[in-house]
Coordinates of C-alpha atoms and ligand atoms in Angstrom, one line a residue:
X1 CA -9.5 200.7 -91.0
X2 CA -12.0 200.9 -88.0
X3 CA -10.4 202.3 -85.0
X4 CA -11.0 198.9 -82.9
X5 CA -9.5 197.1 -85.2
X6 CA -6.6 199.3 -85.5
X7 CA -6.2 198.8 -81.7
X8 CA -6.0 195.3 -81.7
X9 CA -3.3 194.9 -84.1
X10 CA -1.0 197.5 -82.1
X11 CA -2.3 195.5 -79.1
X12 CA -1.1 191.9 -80.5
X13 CA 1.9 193.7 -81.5
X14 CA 2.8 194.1 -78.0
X15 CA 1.7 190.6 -77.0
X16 CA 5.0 187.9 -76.4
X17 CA 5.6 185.7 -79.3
X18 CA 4.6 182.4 -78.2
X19 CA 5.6 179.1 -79.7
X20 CA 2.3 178.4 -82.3
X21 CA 2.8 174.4 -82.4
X22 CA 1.5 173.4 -85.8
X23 CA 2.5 170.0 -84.4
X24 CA 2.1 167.6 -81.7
X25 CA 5.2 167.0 -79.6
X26 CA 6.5 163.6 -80.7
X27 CA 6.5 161.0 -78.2
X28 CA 9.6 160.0 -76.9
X29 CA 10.8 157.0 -78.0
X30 CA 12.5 155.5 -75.1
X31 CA 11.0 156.2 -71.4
X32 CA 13.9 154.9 -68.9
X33 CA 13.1 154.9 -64.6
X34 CA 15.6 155.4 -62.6
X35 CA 15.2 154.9 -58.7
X36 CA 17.3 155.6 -55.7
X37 CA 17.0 155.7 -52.3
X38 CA 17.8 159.1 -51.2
X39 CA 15.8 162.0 -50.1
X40 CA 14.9 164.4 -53.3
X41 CA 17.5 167.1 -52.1
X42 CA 20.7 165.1 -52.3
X43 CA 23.3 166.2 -54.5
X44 CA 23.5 162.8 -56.3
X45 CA 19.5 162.9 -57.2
X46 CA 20.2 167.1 -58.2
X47 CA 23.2 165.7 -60.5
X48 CA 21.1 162.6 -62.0
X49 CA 18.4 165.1 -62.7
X50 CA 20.2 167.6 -64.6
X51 CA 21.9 164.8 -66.4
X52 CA 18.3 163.7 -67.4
X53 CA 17.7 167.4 -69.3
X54 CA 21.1 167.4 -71.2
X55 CA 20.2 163.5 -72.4
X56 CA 16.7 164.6 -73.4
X57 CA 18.1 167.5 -75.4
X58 CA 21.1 165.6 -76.7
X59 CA 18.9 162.7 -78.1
X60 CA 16.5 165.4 -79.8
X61 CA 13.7 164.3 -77.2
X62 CA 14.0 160.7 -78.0
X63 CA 14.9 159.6 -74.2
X64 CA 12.4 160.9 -71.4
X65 CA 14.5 159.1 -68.6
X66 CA 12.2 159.4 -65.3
X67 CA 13.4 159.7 -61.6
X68 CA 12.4 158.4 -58.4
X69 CA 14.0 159.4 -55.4
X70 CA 13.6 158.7 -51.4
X71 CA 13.1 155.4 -52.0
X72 CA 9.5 155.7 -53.9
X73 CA 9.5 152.4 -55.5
X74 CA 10.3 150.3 -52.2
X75 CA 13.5 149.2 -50.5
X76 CA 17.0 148.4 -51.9
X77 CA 16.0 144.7 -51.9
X78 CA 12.8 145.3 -53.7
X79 CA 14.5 147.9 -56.2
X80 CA 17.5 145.4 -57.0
X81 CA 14.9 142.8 -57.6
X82 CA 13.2 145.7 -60.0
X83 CA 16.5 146.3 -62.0
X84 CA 17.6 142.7 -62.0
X85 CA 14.0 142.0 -63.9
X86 CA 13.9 144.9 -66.5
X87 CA 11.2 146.4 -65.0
X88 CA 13.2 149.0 -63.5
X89 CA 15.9 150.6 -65.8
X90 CA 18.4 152.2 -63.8
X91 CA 19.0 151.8 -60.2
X92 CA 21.5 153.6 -57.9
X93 CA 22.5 151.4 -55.1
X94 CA 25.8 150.8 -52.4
X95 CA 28.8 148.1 -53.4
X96 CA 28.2 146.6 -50.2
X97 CA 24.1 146.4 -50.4
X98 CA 25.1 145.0 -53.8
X99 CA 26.7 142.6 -52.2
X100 CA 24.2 140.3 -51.2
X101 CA 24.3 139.6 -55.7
X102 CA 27.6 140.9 -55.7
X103 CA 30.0 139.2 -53.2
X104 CA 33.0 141.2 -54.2
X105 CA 31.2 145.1 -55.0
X106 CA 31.2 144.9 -50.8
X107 CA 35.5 145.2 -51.8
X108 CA 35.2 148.9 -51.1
X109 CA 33.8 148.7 -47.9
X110 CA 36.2 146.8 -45.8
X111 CA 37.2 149.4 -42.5
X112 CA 39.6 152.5 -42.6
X113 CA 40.6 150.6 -45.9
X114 CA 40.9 154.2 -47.7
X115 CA 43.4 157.4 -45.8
X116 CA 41.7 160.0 -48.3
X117 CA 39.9 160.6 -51.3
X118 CA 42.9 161.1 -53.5
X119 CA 42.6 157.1 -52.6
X120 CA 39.6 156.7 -53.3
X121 CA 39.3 158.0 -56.9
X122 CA 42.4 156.7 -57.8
X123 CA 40.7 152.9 -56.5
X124 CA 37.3 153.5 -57.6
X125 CA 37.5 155.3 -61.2
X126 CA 41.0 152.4 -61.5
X127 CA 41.8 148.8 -60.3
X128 CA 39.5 148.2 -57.7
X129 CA 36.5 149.7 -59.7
X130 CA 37.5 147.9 -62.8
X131 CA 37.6 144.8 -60.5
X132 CA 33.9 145.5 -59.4
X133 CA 32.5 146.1 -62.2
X134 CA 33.7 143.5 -64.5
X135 CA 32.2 141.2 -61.6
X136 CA 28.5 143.5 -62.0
X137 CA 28.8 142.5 -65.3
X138 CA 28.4 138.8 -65.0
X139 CA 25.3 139.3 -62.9
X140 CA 22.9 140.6 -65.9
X141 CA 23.9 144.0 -64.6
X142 CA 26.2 147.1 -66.0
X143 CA 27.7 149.8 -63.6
X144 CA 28.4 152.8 -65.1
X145 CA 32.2 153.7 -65.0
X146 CA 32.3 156.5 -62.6
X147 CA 31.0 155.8 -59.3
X148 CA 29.3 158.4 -57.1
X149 CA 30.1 159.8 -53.8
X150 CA 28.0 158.5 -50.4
X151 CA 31.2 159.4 -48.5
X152 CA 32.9 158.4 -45.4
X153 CA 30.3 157.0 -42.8
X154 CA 30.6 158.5 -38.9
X155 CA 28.8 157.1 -36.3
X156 CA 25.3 158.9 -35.1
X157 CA 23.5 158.0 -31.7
X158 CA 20.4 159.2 -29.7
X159 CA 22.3 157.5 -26.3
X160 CA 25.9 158.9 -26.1
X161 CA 28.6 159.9 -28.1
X162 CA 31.6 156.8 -29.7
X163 CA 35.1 157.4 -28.4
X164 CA 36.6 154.4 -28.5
X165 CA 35.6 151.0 -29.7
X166 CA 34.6 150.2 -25.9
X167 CA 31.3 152.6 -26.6
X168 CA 29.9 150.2 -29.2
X169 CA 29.9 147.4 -27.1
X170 CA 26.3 146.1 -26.7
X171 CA 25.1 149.3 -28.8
X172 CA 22.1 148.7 -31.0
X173 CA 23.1 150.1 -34.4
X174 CA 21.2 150.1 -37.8
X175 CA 23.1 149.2 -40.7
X176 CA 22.0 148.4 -43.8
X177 CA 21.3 145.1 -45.3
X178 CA 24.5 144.1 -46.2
X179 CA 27.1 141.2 -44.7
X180 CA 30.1 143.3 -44.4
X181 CA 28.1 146.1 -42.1
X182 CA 27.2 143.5 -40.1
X183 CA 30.3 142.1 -39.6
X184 CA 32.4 145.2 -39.2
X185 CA 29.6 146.1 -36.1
X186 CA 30.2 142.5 -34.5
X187 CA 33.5 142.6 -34.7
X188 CA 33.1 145.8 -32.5
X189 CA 31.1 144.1 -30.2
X190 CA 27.9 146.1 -30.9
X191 CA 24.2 144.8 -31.8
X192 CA 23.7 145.4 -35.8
X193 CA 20.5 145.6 -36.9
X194 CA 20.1 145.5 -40.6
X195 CA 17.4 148.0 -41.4
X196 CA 16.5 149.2 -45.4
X197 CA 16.9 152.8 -45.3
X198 CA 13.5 153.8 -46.3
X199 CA 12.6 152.3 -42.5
X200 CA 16.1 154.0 -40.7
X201 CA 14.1 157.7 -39.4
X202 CA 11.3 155.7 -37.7
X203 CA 13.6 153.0 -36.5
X204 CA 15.5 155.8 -34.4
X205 CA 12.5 157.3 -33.6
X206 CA 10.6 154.4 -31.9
X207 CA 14.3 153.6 -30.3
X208 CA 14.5 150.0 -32.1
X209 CA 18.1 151.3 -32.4
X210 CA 19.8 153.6 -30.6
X211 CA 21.5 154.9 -33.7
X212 CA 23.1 154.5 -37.6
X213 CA 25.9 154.7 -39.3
X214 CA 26.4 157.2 -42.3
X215 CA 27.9 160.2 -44.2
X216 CA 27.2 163.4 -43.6
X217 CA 25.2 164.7 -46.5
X218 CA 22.5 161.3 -45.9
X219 CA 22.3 162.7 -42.1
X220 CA 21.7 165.9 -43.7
X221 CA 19.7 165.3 -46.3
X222 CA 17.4 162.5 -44.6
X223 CA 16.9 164.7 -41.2
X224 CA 18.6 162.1 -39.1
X225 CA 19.9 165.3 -36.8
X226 CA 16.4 165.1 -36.1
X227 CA 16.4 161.9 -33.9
X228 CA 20.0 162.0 -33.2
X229 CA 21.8 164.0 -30.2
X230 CA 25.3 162.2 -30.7
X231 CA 27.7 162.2 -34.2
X232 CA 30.9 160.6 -33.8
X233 CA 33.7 160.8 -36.4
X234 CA 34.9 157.9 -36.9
X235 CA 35.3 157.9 -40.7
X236 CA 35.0 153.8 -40.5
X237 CA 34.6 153.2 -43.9
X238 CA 34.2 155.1 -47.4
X239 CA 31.2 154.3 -49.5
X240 CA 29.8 155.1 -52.8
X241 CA 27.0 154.7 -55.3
X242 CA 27.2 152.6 -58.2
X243 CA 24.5 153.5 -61.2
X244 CA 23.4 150.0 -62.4
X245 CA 21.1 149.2 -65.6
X246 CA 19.7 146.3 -66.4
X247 CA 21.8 144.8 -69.2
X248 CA 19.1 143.9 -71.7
X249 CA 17.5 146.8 -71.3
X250 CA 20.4 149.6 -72.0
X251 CA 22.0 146.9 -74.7
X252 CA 18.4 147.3 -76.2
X253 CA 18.9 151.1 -76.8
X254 CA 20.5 152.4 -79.6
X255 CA 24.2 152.7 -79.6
X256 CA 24.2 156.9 -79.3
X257 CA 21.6 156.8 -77.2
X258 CA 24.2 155.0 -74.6
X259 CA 26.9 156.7 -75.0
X260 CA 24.9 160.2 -74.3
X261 CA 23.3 158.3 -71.6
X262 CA 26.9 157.3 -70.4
X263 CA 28.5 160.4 -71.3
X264 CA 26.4 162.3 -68.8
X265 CA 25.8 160.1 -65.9
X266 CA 29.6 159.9 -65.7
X267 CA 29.5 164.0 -65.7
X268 CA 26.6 163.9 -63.0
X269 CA 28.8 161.6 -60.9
X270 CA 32.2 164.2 -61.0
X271 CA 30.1 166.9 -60.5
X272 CA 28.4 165.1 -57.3
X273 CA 31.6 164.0 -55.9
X274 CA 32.8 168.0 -55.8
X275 CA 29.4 168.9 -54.3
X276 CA 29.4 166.1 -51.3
X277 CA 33.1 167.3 -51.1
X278 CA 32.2 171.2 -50.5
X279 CA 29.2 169.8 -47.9
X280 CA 31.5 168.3 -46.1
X281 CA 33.5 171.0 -45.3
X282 CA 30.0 173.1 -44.1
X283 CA 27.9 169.9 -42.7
X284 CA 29.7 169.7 -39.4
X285 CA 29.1 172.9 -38.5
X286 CA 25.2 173.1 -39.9
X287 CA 24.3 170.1 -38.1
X288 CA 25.9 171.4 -35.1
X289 CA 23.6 173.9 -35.7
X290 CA 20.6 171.3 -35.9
X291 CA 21.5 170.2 -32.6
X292 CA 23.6 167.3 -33.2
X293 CA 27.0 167.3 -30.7
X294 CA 30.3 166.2 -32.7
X295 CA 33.2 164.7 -31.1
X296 CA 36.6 163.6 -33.3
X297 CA 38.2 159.9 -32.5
X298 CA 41.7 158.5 -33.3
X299 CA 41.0 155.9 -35.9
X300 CA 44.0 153.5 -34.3
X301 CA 41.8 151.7 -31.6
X302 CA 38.7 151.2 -33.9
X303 CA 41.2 149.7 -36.7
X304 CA 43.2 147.6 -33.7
X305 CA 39.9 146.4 -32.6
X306 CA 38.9 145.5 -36.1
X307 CA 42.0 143.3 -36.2
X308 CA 42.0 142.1 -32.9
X309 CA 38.8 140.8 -33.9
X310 CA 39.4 139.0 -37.0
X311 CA 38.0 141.3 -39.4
X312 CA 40.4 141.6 -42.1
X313 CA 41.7 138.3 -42.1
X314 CA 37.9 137.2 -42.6
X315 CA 37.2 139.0 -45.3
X316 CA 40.8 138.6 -47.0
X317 CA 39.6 135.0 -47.2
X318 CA 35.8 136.0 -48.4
X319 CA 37.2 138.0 -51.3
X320 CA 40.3 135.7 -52.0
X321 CA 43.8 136.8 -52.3
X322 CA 43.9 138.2 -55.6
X323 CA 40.9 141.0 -55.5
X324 CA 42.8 141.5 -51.7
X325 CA 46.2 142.4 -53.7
X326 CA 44.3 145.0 -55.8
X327 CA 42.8 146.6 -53.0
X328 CA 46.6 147.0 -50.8
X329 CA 47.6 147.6 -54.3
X330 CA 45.7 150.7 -53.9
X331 CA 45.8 151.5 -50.7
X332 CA 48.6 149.7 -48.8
X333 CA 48.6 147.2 -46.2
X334 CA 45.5 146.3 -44.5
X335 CA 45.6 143.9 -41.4
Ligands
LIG401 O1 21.4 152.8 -46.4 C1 22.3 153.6 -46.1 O2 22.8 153.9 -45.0 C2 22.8 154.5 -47.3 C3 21.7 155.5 -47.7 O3 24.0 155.1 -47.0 C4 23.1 153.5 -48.4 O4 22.3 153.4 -49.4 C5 24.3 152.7 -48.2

């Protein structure tokens, strides 16, 4: 054998094997969008995304789900419209923005309602989610069973810091578009503006409020420390994110093809809830860090205030006695 051939072959011997496709990659046959509007890095996008892979591999390739993050496909409004029509598939979005479709997926959201997370869960992935999403359902829409973790909301300014409910009188606060926000921040007194989140960093910026309202790992994750000198604890209300599909489009799919799809969201959503729960713990002093000052409140005079104000009794009425017995059902006495 020629000596340059001989080199060659122990060359390629040394060469990685690499995969010689003798065919094309099949198409997929099912390529599902799902949108939501926070940043990239959030633990809830991290989750969905990994929970993309294993449904890819699970299906043998037959589902390429896509996501879009931050908010890439327009506001909450527009994106509900985009799920309600089909042309979005799945779509991650607040009870309470819900809310405007959904009156009672805001049920969640009424103030303080919640001591802990133990309550929480026990609510959420029980009675009162059960309650929620079997109203979802009437709407042309599905929410998948477990719901994941925004968190508890604390009060961020760029004026001075909340102490006591007297600080939010007259304040100009951004809260998202949603009837319960905006009456929990009246009932304070203060001036809610109700802002899509894609618009809140350049609405603190430009000073057309003076602040927001939300957990730590969105003031985090979205940079808010950036144009924010003030966070105030107030834990006023816990929220989450419900994934949503459009009915017709995930009844469409083949019956193992949802229950992978629903097998793994439901994974994402536990293993979000421990991440957001292990930021929590680190967030306050990070953002510290960023510049943000924190101050603790009592929660007594914000709930008194809430009271005082009519609040509960208003939305007791709004949601009707018997989804109001679920929720004390869950979490004692609110008034
Ligand atoms: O809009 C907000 O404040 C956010 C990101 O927390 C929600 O989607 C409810």
């Amino acid at each position: 054998m020629p000596n340059t051939r001989r080199r060659l072959l122990a060359a390629s011997a040394t060469l990685p094997l690499v995969a010689l496709r003798t065919r094309p990659v099949a198409a997929a046959d099912f390529n599902l969008k799902l949108a939501t509007n926070l940043p990239a890095t959030h633990p809830m996008n991290l989750r969905i995304g990994q929970a993309m892979e294993r449904i890819k591999t699970d299906t043998g390739g037959r589902v390429e789900m896509q996501l879009f993050p931050n908010s890439q496909l327009g506001s909450d409004t527009d994106m509900l419209s985009q799920v309600r029509s089909g042309a979005l598939e799945f779509f991650t979005l607040s009870g309470l923005i819900l809310a405007t479709l959904v009156p009672l997926a805001a049920l969640n959201g009424v103030g303080f309602a919640f001591k802990d997370y133990d309550q929480v869960w026990a609510a959420m992935d029980g009675p009162v989610g059960a309650l929620i999403r079997a109203e979802i359902e009437k709407r042309g829409l599905i929410a998948f069973e477990n719901i994941f973790d925004n968190g508890y909301r604390q009060v961020t300014t760029s004026t001075k810091p909340v102490r006591a409910p007297e600080d939010l009188r007259g304040m100009k606060l951004r809260v998202p578009v949603s009837p319960l926000w905006t009456s929990m921040f009246r009932a304070f007194d203060s001036a809610p503006a109700s802002i899509n989140f894609n618009e809140v960093y350049s609405a603190l910026q430009t000073k057309i409020v003076d602040g927001q309202e939300n957990p730590l790992a969105v003031i985090d994750t979205a940079k808010l420390y950036e144009v924010q000198k003030f966070c105030s604890v107030t834990n006023h209300m816990w929220d989450g994110f419900w994934l949503l599909a459009n009915r017709r489009a995930f009844e469409r799919l083949p019956r193992d093809v949802q229950a992978v799809i629903s097998r793994e969201m439901s994974r994402a959503a536990k293993e979000e809830r421990a991440d957001i729960a292990a930021l929590n713990s680190a967030l306050t002093g990070k953002l510290g860090g960023s510049g943000l000052t924190f101050n603790d409140v009592d929660p007594a005079p914000f709930r008194e205030a809430l009271r005082k104000a009519g609040f509960y009794a208003e939305w007791r009425g709004k949601f009707g006695d018997q989804a109001w017995s679920v929720l004390e059902g869950a979490v004692g006495s609110l008034s």
